[in-house]
mmCIF file of C-alpha atoms in Angstrom:
data_model
loop_
_atom_site.group_PDB
_atom_site.id
_atom_site.type_symbol
_atom_site.label_atom_id
_atom_site.label_comp_id
_atom_site.label_asym_id
_atom_site.label_seq_id
_atom_site.Cartn_x
_atom_site.Cartn_y
_atom_site.Cartn_z
ATOM 1 C CA MET T 1 -56.965 28.844 -86.452
ATOM 2 C CA ALA T 2 -58.513 31.468 -84.160
ATOM 3 C CA THR T 3 -59.736 33.465 -87.153
ATOM 4 C CA ARG T 4 -62.402 30.860 -87.875
ATOM 5 C CA PHE T 5 -63.965 31.424 -84.463
ATOM 6 C CA VAL T 6 -64.621 35.128 -85.134
ATOM 7 C CA ALA T 7 -67.240 34.185 -87.737
ATOM 8 C CA THR T 8 -69.292 32.072 -85.329
ATOM 9 C CA GLU T 9 -72.687 32.706 -83.808
ATOM 10 C CA GLU T 10 -71.092 32.554 -80.357
ATOM 11 C CA CYS T 11 -68.537 35.299 -81.036
ATOM 12 C CA ASP T 12 -69.650 38.699 -79.745
ATOM 13 C CA ALA T 13 -67.944 40.623 -82.559
ATOM 14 C CA ALA T 14 -70.261 42.949 -84.466
ATOM 15 C CA ASP T 15 -72.047 41.322 -87.400
ATOM 16 C CA ALA T 16 -70.351 43.797 -89.755
ATOM 17 C CA TYR T 17 -66.933 42.654 -88.464
ATOM 18 C CA LYS T 18 -67.898 39.048 -89.200
ATOM 19 C CA GLU T 19 -69.107 40.086 -92.668
ATOM 20 C CA ALA T 20 -65.713 41.667 -93.346
ATOM 21 C CA TYR T 21 -64.121 38.268 -92.638
ATOM 22 C CA ILE T 22 -66.553 36.472 -94.932
ATOM 23 C CA ASN T 23 -66.050 39.000 -97.748
ATOM 24 C CA ALA T 24 -62.247 39.205 -97.453
ATOM 25 C CA LYS T 25 -60.164 38.137 -100.418
ATOM 26 C CA LYS T 26 -56.607 36.823 -100.228
ATOM 27 C CA GLU T 27 -55.269 40.114 -101.612
ATOM 28 C CA ASP T 28 -57.106 42.059 -98.863
ATOM 29 C CA VAL T 29 -54.838 40.656 -96.148
ATOM 30 C CA MET T 30 -51.983 42.985 -95.266
ATOM 31 C CA ILE T 31 -49.448 43.724 -92.544
ATOM 32 C CA VAL T 32 -49.999 46.978 -90.663
ATOM 33 C CA LYS T 33 -47.765 48.718 -88.144
ATOM 34 C CA SER T 34 -49.131 49.629 -84.749
ATOM 35 C CA PRO T 35 -48.445 53.143 -83.442
ATOM 36 C CA VAL T 36 -45.394 51.742 -81.631
ATOM 37 C CA GLY T 37 -44.109 49.873 -84.675
ATOM 38 C CA LEU T 38 -45.341 46.343 -83.969
ATOM 39 C CA PRO T 39 -46.709 44.421 -86.963
ATOM 40 C CA GLY T 40 -50.188 42.980 -87.191
ATOM 41 C CA ARG T 41 -52.276 41.394 -89.917
ATOM 42 C CA ALA T 42 -55.450 43.213 -90.974
ATOM 43 C CA ILE T 43 -58.064 43.377 -93.703
ATOM 44 C CA ARG T 44 -57.370 46.155 -96.205
ATOM 45 C CA ASN T 45 -60.072 48.842 -96.051
ATOM 46 C CA THR T 46 -60.412 52.616 -96.253
ATOM 47 C CA PHE T 47 -58.631 53.036 -92.907
ATOM 48 C CA THR T 48 -55.547 51.029 -93.927
ATOM 49 C CA LYS T 49 -55.385 52.690 -97.353
ATOM 50 C CA GLU T 50 -55.469 56.130 -95.746
ATOM 51 C CA ARG T 51 -52.752 55.123 -93.270
ATOM 52 C CA GLU T 52 -50.564 53.962 -96.154
ATOM 53 C CA ALA T 53 -51.046 57.387 -97.702
ATOM 54 C CA GLY T 54 -50.127 59.297 -94.552
ATOM 55 C CA ARG T 55 -50.679 60.171 -90.925
ATOM 56 C CA GLN T 56 -54.061 60.681 -89.267
ATOM 57 C CA PRO T 57 -53.750 63.285 -86.502
ATOM 58 C CA VAL T 58 -54.751 61.962 -83.088
ATOM 59 C CA GLU T 59 -57.644 64.039 -81.769
ATOM 60 C CA LYS T 60 -57.821 62.453 -78.316
ATOM 61 C CA CYS T 61 -55.177 60.376 -76.572
ATOM 62 C CA PHE T 62 -56.469 57.570 -74.365
ATOM 63 C CA GLY T 63 -53.026 56.937 -72.851
ATOM 64 C CA CYS T 64 -53.368 53.250 -73.660
ATOM 65 C CA ILE T 65 -49.775 52.652 -74.781
ATOM 66 C CA GLU T 66 -47.005 54.098 -72.640
ATOM 67 C CA ASN T 67 -44.487 54.705 -75.421
ATOM 68 C CA CYS T 68 -46.972 56.048 -78.003
ATOM 69 C CA ASP T 69 -46.537 59.745 -78.808
ATOM 70 C CA PRO T 70 -49.838 61.243 -80.050
ATOM 71 C CA ALA T 71 -47.909 64.089 -81.696
ATOM 72 C CA THR T 72 -46.055 61.746 -84.051
ATOM 73 C CA THR T 73 -48.005 58.489 -84.260
ATOM 74 C CA HIS T 74 -49.675 57.638 -87.579
ATOM 75 C CA TYR T 75 -53.046 56.871 -85.947
ATOM 76 C CA CYS T 76 -54.793 56.128 -82.651
ATOM 77 C CA ILE T 77 -55.060 52.362 -82.241
ATOM 78 C CA SER T 78 -57.692 52.689 -79.494
ATOM 79 C CA ARG T 79 -59.985 54.682 -81.764
ATOM 80 C CA ALA T 80 -59.403 52.253 -84.672
ATOM 81 C CA LEU T 81 -60.234 49.234 -82.492
ATOM 82 C CA MET T 82 -63.285 50.876 -80.896
ATOM 83 C CA GLU T 83 -64.662 51.574 -84.368
ATOM 84 C CA ALA T 84 -64.139 47.910 -85.304
ATOM 85 C CA ALA T 85 -65.890 46.785 -82.115
ATOM 86 C CA VAL T 86 -69.064 48.639 -83.069
ATOM 87 C CA GLY T 87 -69.047 47.255 -86.606
ATOM 88 C CA GLU T 88 -67.472 50.087 -88.590
ATOM 89 C CA LYS T 89 -65.919 48.085 -91.461
ATOM 90 C CA GLU T 90 -64.219 50.839 -93.439
ATOM 91 C CA ASN T 91 -62.840 53.306 -90.892
ATOM 92 C CA SER T 92 -61.383 50.871 -88.402
ATOM 93 C CA LEU T 93 -58.594 48.372 -87.921
ATOM 94 C CA LEU T 94 -59.871 44.857 -88.644
ATOM 95 C CA PHE T 95 -57.228 42.505 -87.290
ATOM 96 C CA CYS T 96 -57.366 39.018 -88.767
ATOM 97 C CA GLY T 97 -55.405 35.863 -89.413
ATOM 98 C CA GLU T 98 -53.495 35.125 -92.610
ATOM 99 C CA ASN T 99 -56.217 32.818 -93.926
ATOM 100 C CA VAL T 100 -59.223 35.042 -93.214
ATOM 101 C CA TRP T 101 -60.093 34.859 -96.910
ATOM 102 C CA ARG T 102 -60.937 31.168 -96.411
ATOM 103 C CA VAL T 103 -63.782 32.001 -94.001
ATOM 104 C CA ASP T 104 -66.933 31.768 -96.113
ATOM 105 C CA LYS T 105 -69.861 31.677 -93.692
ATOM 106 C CA ILE T 106 -71.127 32.265 -90.177
ATOM 107 C CA THR T 107 -71.092 28.934 -88.374
ATOM 108 C CA THR T 108 -71.066 27.619 -84.804
ATOM 109 C CA VAL T 109 -68.208 26.543 -82.586
ATOM 110 C CA LYS T 110 -69.705 23.052 -82.506
ATOM 111 C CA GLU T 111 -69.670 22.846 -86.311
ATOM 112 C CA ILE T 112 -66.005 23.894 -86.400
ATOM 113 C CA PHE T 113 -65.061 21.232 -83.843
ATOM 114 C CA ASP T 114 -67.133 18.616 -85.659
ATOM 115 C CA GLU T 115 -65.208 19.418 -88.830
ATOM 116 C CA LEU T 116 -61.860 19.299 -87.006
ATOM 117 C CA ASN T 117 -62.773 15.939 -85.485
ATOM 118 C CA GLY T 118 -63.855 14.545 -88.847
ATOM 119 C CA ASN T 119 -67.537 14.456 -87.886
ATOM 120 C CA SER T 120 -68.845 16.676 -90.654
#
């Protein structure tokens, strides 16, 4: 349910991030592993394809996760999320919900609630 609120006018996500949600197809949704092995759902893009193919050396460690070893991790999650925050659609980690492919437009929070309440 929260995925729908990313593609709203009120959400402060970069417009390019919102566009990635709108353009996502069902087959673009995948499970990724965080540097510490936790799963997350994301939109398939250049970043995720490259991570499937191999490790990306960590150039700078931000020390954000205590049990993350920059010498062995497959990628830096901080860098991937910072890139997403500024609207980099291809070289970032675009977390999403399972039904992101159903998001088809930028709307408002009010319009979502109107629809949920049967007022649309």
